[in-house]
Short mmCIF file of C-alpha atoms in Angstrom, two decimals:
data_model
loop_
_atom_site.label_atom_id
_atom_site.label_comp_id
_atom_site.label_asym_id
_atom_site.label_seq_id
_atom_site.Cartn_x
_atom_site.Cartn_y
_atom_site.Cartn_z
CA UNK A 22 0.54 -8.21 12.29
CA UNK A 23 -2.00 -8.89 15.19
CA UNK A 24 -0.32 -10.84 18.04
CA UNK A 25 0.91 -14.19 17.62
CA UNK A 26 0.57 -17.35 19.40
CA UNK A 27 -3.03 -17.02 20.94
CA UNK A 28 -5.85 -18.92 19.98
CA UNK A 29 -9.57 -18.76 18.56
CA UNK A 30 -10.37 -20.15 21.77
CA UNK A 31 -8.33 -17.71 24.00
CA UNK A 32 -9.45 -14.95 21.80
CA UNK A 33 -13.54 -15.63 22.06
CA UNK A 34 -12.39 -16.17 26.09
CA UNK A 35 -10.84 -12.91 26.57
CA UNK A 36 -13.57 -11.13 24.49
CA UNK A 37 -16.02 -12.00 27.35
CA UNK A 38 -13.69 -9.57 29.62
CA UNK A 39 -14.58 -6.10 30.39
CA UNK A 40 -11.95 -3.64 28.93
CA UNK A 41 -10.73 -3.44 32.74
CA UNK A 42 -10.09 -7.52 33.30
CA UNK A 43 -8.09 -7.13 30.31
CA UNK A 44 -5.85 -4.46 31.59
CA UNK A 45 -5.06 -6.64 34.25
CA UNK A 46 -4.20 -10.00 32.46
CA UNK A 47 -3.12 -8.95 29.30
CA UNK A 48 0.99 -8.86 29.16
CA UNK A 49 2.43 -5.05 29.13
CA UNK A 50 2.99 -4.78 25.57
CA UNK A 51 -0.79 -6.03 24.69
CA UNK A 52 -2.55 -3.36 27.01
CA UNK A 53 -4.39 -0.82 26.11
CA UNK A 54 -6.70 2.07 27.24
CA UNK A 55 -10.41 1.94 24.85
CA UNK A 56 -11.79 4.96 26.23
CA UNK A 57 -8.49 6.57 24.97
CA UNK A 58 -9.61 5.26 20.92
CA UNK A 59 -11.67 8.03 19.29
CA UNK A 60 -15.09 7.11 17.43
CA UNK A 61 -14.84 7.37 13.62
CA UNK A 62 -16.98 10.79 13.61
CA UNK A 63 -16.96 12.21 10.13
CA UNK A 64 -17.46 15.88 9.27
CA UNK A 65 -21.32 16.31 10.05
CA UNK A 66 -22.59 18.20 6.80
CA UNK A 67 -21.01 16.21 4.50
CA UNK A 68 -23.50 14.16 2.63
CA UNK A 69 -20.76 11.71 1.78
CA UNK A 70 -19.20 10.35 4.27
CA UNK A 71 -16.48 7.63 3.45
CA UNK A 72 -14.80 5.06 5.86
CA UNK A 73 -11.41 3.04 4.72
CA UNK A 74 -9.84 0.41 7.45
CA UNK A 75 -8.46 -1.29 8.41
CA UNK A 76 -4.89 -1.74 7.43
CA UNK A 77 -3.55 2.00 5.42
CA UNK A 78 -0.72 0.40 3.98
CA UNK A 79 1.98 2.94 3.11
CA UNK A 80 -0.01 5.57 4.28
CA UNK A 81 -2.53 5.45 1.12
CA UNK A 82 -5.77 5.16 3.18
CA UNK A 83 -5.03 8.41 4.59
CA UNK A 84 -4.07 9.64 0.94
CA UNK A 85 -6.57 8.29 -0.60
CA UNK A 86 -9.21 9.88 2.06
CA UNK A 87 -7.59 13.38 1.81
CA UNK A 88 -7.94 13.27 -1.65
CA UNK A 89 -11.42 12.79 -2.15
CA UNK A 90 -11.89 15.38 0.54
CA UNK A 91 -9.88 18.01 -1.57
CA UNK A 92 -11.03 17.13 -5.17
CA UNK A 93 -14.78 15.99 -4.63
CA UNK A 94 -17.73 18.10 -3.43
CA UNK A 95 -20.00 17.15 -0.59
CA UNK A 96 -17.25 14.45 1.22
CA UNK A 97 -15.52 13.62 4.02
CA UNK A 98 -13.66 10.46 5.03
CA UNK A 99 -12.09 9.13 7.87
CA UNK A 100 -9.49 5.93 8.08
CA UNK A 101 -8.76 3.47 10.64
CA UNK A 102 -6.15 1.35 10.99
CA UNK A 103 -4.92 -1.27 13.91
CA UNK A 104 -1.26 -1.25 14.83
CA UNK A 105 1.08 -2.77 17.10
CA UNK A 106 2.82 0.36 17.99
CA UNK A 107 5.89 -0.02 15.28
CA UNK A 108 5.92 1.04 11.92
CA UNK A 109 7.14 4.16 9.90
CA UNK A 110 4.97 7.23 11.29
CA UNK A 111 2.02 7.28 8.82
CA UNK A 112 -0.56 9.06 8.95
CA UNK A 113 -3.48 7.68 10.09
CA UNK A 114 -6.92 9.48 11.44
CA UNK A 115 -7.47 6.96 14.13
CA UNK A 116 -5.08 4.42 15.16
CA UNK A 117 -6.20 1.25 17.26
CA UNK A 118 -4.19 -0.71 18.99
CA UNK A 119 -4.15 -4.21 17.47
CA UNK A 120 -5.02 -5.84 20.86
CA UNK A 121 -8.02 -3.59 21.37
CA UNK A 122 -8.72 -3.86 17.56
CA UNK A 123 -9.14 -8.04 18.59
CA UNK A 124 -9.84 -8.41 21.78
CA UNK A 125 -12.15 -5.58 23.12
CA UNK A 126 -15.35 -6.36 22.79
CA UNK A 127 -16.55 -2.80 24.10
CA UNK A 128 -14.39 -1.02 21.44
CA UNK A 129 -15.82 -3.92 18.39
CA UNK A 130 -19.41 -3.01 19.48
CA UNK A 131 -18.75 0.64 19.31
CA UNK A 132 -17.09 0.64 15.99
CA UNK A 133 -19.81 -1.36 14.29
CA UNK A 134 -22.41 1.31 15.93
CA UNK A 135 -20.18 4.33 14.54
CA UNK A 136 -19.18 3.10 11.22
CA UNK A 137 -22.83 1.62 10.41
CA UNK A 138 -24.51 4.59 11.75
CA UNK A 139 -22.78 7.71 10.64
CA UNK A 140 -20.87 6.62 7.19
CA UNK A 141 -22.65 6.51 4.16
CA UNK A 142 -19.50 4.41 1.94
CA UNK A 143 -17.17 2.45 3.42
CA UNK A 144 -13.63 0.50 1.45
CA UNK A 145 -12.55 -2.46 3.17
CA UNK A 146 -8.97 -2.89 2.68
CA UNK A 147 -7.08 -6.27 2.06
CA UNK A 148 -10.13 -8.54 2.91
CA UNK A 149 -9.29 -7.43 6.75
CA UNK A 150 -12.12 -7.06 9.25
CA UNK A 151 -13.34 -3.47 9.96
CA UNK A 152 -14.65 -4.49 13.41
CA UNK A 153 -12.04 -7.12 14.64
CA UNK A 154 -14.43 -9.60 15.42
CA UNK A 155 -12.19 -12.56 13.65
CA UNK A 156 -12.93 -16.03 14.33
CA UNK A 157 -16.58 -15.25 15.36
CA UNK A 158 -17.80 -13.74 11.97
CA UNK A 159 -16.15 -13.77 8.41
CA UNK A 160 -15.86 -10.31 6.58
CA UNK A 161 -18.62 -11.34 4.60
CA UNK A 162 -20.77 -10.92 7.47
CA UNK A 163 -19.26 -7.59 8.23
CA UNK A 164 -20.24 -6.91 4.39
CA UNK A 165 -23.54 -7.86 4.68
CA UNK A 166 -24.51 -6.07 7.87
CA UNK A 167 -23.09 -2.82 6.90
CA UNK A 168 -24.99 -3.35 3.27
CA UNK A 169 -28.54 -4.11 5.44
CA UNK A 170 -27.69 -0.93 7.51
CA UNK A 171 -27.98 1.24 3.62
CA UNK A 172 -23.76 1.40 3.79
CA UNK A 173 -22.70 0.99 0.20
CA UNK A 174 -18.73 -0.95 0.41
CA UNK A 175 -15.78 -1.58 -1.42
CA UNK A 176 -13.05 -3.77 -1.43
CA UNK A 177 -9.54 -2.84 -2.27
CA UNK A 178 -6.52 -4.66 -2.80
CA UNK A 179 -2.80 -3.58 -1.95
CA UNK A 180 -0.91 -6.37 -3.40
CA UNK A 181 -0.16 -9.49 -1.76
CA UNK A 182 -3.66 -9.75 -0.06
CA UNK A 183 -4.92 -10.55 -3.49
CA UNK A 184 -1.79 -11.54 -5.87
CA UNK A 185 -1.70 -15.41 -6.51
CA UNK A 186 1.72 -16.88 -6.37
CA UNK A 187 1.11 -19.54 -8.52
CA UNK A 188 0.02 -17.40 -11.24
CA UNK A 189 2.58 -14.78 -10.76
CA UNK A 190 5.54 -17.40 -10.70
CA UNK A 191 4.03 -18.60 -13.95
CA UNK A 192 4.28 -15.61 -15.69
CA UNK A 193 7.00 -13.91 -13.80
CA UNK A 194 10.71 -15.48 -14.22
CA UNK A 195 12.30 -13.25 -11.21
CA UNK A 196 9.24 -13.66 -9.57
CA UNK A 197 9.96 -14.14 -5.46
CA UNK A 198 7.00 -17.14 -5.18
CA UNK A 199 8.66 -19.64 -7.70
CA UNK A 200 9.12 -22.95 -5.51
CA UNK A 201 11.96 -22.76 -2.42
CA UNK A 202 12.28 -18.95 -2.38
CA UNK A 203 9.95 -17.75 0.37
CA UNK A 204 8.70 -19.16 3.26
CA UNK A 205 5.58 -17.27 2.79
CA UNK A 206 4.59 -18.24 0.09
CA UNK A 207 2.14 -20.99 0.79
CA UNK A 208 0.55 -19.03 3.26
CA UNK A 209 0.07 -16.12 0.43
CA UNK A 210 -1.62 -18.28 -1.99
CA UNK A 211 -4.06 -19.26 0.57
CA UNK A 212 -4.87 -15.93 1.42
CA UNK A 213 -5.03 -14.52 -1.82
CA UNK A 214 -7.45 -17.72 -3.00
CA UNK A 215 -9.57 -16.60 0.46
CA UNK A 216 -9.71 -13.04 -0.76
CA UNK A 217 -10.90 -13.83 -4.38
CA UNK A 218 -13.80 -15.80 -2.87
CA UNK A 219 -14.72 -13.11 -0.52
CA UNK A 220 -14.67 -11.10 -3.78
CA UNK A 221 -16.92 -13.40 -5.59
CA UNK A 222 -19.05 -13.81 -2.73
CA UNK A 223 -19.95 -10.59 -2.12
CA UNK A 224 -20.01 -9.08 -5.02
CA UNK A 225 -19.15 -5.34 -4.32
CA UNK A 226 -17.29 -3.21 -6.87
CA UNK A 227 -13.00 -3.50 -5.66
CA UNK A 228 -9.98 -1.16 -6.60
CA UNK A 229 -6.37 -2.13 -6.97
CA UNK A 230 -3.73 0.10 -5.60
CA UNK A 231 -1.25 -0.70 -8.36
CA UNK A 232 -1.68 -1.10 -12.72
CA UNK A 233 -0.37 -4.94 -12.05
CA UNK A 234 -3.36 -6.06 -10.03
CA UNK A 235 -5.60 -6.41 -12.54
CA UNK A 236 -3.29 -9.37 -13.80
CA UNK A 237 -5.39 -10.98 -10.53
CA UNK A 238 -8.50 -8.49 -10.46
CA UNK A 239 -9.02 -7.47 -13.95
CA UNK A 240 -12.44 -6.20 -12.85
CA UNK A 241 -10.63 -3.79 -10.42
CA UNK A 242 -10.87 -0.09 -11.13
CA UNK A 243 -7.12 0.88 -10.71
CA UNK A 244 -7.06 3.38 -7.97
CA UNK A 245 -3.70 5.13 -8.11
CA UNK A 246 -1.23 5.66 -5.14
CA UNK A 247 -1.36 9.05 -3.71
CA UNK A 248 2.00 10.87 -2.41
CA UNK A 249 2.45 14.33 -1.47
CA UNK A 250 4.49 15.57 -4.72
CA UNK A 251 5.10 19.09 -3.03
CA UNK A 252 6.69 17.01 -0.33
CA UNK A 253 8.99 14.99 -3.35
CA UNK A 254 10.12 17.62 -4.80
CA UNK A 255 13.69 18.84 -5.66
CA UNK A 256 15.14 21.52 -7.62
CA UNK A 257 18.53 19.42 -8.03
CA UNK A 258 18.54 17.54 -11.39
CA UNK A 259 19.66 14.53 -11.30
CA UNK A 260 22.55 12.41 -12.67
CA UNK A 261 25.11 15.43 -12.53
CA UNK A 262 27.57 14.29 -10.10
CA UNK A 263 30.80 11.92 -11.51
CA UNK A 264 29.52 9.54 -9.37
CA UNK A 265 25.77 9.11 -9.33
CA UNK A 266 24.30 8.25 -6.35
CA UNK A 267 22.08 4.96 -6.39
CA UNK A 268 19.37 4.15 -3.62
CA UNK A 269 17.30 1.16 -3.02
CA UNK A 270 15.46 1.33 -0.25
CA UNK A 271 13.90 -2.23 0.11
CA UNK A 272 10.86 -2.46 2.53
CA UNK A 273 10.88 -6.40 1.83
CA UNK A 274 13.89 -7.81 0.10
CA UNK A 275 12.83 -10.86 -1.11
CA UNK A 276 9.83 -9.17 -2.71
CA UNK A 277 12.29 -6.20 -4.47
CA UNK A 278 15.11 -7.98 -5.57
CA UNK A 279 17.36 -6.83 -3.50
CA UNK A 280 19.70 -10.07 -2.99
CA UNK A 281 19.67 -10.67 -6.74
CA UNK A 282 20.42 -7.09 -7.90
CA UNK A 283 23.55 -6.48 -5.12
CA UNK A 284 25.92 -8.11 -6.66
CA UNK A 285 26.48 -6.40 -10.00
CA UNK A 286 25.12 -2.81 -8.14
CA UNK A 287 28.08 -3.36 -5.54
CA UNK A 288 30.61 -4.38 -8.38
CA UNK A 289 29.52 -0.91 -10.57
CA UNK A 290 30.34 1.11 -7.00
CA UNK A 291 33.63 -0.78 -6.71
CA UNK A 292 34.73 0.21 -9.72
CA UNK A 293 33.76 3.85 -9.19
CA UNK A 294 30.88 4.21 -11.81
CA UNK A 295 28.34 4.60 -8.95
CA UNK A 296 27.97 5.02 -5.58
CA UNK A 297 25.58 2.79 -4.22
CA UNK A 298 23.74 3.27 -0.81
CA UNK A 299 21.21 0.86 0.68
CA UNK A 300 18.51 2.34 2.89
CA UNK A 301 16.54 0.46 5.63
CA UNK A 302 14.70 1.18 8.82
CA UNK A 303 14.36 4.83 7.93
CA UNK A 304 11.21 6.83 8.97
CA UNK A 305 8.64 8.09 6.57
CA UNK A 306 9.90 11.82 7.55
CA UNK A 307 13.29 10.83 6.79
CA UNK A 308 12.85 9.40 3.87
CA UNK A 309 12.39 12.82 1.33
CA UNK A 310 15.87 13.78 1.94
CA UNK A 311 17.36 10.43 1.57
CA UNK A 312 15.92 10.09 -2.18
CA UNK A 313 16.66 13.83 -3.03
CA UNK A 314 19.99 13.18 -2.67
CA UNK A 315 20.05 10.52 -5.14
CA UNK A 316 20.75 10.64 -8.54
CA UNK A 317 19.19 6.83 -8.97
CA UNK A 318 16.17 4.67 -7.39
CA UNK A 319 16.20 1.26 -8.03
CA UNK A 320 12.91 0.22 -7.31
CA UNK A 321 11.87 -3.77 -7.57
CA UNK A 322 12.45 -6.55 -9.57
CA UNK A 323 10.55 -9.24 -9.14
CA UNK A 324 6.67 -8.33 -9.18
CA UNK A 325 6.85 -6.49 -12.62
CA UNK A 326 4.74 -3.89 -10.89
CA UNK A 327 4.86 -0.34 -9.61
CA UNK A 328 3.83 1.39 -5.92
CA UNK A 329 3.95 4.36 -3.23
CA UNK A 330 8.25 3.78 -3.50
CA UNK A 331 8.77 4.59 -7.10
CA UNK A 332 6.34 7.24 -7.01
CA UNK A 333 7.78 9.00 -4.31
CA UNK A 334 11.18 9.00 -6.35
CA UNK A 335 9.48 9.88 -9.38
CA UNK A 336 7.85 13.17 -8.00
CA UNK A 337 11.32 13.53 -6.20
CA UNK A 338 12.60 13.95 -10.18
CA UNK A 339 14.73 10.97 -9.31
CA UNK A 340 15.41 8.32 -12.20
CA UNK A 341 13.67 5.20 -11.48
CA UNK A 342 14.85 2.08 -12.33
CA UNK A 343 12.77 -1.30 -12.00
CA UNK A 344 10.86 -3.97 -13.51
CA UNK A 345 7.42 -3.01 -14.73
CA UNK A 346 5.43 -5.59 -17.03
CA UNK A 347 3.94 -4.21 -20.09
CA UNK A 348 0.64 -5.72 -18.48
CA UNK A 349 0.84 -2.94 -16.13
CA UNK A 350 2.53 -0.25 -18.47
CA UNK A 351 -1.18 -0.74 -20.89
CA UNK A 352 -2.88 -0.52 -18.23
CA UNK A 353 -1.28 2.91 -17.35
CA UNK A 354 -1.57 3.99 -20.64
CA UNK A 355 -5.04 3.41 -21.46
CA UNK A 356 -6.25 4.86 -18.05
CA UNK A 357 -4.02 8.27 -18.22
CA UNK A 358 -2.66 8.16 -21.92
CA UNK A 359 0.74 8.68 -20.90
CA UNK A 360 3.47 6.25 -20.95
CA UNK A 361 5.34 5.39 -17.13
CA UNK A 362 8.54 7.14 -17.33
CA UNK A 363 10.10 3.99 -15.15
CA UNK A 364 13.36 2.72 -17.04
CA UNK A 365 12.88 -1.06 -17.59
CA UNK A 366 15.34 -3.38 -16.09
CA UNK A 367 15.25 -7.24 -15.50
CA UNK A 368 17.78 -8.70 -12.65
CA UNK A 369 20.18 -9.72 -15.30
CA UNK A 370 20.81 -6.68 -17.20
CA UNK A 371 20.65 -4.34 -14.68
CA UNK A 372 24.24 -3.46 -14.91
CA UNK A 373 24.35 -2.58 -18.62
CA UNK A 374 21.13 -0.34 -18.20
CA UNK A 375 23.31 1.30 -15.24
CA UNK A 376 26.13 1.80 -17.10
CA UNK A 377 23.85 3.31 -20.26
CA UNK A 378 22.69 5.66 -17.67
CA UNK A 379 26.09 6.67 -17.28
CA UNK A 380 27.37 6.84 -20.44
CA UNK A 381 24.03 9.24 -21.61
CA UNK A 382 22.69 11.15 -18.53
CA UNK A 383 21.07 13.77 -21.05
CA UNK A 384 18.55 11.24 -22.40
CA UNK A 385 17.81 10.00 -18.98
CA UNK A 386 17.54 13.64 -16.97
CA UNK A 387 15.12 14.10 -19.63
CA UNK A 388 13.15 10.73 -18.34
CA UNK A 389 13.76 11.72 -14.41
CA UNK A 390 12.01 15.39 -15.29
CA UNK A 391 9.11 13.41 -17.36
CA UNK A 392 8.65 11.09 -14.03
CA UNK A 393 8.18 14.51 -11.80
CA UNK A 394 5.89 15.36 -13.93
CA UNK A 395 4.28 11.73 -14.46
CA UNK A 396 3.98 12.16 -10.36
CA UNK A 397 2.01 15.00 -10.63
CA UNK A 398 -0.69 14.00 -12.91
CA UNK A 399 -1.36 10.57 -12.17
CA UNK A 400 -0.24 10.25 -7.97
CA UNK A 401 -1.14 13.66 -6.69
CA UNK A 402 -4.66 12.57 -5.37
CA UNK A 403 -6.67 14.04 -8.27
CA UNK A 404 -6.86 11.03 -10.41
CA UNK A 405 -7.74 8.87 -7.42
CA UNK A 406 -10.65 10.78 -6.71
CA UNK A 407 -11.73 10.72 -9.91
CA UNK A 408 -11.39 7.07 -9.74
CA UNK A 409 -13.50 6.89 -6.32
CA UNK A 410 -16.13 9.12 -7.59
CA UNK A 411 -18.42 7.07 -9.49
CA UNK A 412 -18.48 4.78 -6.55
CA UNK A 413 -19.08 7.62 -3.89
CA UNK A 414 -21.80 9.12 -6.02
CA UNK A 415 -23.50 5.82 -6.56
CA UNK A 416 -25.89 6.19 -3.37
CA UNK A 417 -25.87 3.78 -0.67
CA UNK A 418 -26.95 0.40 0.02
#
């Protein structure tokens, strides 16, 4: 989040201020040191050279930028992202502090000069400015100016940038934007509407980061989350203890379920047929060993989607519980042939597909070794840079 409570007006004010003034006025937690924030210089004998900012979401900018560095000749990538200085530990190549990322006009001017002059592709991320410069020019600008300099862009969509409540709460009947269940919501649809006519307006080709985007973006390429399966991985099978162990680790528990799944999950551990353990504020480095010693991952169940969460458990050889649409299971299928070895499970029979678990752990170890594998074909960076290449070896401009 960049910070809250100033205005357009303040902002275009304290823009006017050398980096130095701003050092001075700015409250302790907003300072910052620009000479300290690296230029995006890419590898120089690459004759690709990708940029991704501004946002890297999970980590998957990063990912995404690693793996077209491993699997595709001739390219190198760097990724930007602001931040207010909390978060889980992602990595990121160069991190900006989200008041220098708005407010420092020095750092704005030098970004623009790097990122047109030394990049050849660039992905914008969530509609999000590359250069900060918000309330003095739209991202369509941005677009535009880094298309006259012979950049060739992308958009991308995580998720909510680009998901439309309305539409989702039509088709969804968990789904978290149906009217009086979020506070956000409103403000969701609005950006989501704003994205799609950035989209329109620009015209550039856009990837989704999950299958169930294209409910919004059907003219997405899917570009599939990347985690480090090597990383995931466990030689422990699952589902052997008496008691299985049963994670959810919800980043946003409105969005996952979380509320409407406890009940029956926390009656199934009272009675002894599970142990159930509820993760939050964990860091990314942590969070490995907390899902290999699971026997369970409950995932979401509202969005009827898939991300970075349940692949992570997947490659972990975890079983994965959640609710995935079969709008986004035919999408997986027709773009990697294989079926998503996610067990299916609405809110209100989650308990009897916890207790089948149970009751035949054979069938489903068998489903928690196909998702390891699943993990390793699909979300180990090769089938994302297949995705990109087309669009990296497309030329500029």
């Amino acid at each position: 989040m960049l910070p809250k409570g100033v205005t357009a007006l303040g902002i275009r004010v304290l823009r006017r201020l050398p980096d130095r003034a701003l050092g001075l006025i700015l409250p302790k937690r907003l300072r910052f040191d620009a000479a300290a924030i690296p230029e995006p210089i890419p590898s120089p004998d690459a004759p690709i050279r990708l940029f991704i900012g501004p946002v890297n979401f999970a980590g998957q900018s990063w990912q995404w930028a690693r793996a077209a560095e491993r699997s595709l000749d001739g390219v190198s990538a760097v990724t930007m992202a602001y931040t207010t200085g909390t978060g889980y530990g992602f990595p990121i190549d160069i991190s900006v502090p989200a008041s220098a990322y708005l407010l420092s006009s020095g750092w704005q001017r030098r970004q623009r000069r790097a990122v047109q002059g030394r990049f050849t592709h660039v992905i914008v991320e969530a509609g999000r400015h590359l250069f900060g410069r918000v309330y003095d020019e739209t991202v369509a600008d941005e677009i535009r100016s880094l298309q006259a300099a012979g950049v060739r862009v992308a958009m991308l969509t995580h998720g909510s940038d680009m998901r439309l409540p309305s539409r989702h709460a039509a088709r969804h009947p968990d789904s978290p934007y149906r009217a009086g269940e979020w506070a956000s919501t409103a403000a969701l649809e609005t950006e989501a509407r704003r994205n799609r006519a950035l989209l329109d307006e620009v015209g550039v080709p856009i990837f989704a980061s999950t299958p169930g985007m294209l409910d919004d973006v059907p003219e997405a390429a899917w570009l599939p989350v990347v985690v480090d399966c090597d990383r995931w991985a466990s030689d422990a099978a699952p589902l052997q203890r008496e008691r299985p162990v049963v994670v959810h680790a919800p980043s946003s528990s409105i969005v996952k379920g979380s509320e409407l799944i406890e009940p029956a999950v926390r009656a199934l551990d009272e009675e002894g047929v599970i142990e159930y353990r509820r993760i939050e504020g964990i860091p990314a480095a942590q969070m490995p060993d907390v899902v290999r010693d699971a026997d369970i991952v409950l995932d979401q169940f509202r969005l009827g989607d898939y991300g970075v969460a349940a692949c992570e458990a997947l490659a972990a050889g975890r079983l994965v519980i959640g609710n995935v649409d079969e709008t986004a299971r035919s999408v997986v299928r027709r773009e990697t042939g294989l079926q998503l070895p996610i067990v299916e499970s609405a809110v209100a029979n989650l308990e009897a597909v916890l207790r089948e678990v149970v009751a035949d752990r054979s069938q489903y170890r068998e489903i928690a070794a196909r998702g390891a594998e699943f993990a390793r074909e699909v979300h180990d960076g090769r089938f994302s840079a297949r995705v990109l290449e087309p669009f990296l070896a497309g030329g500029t401009g």
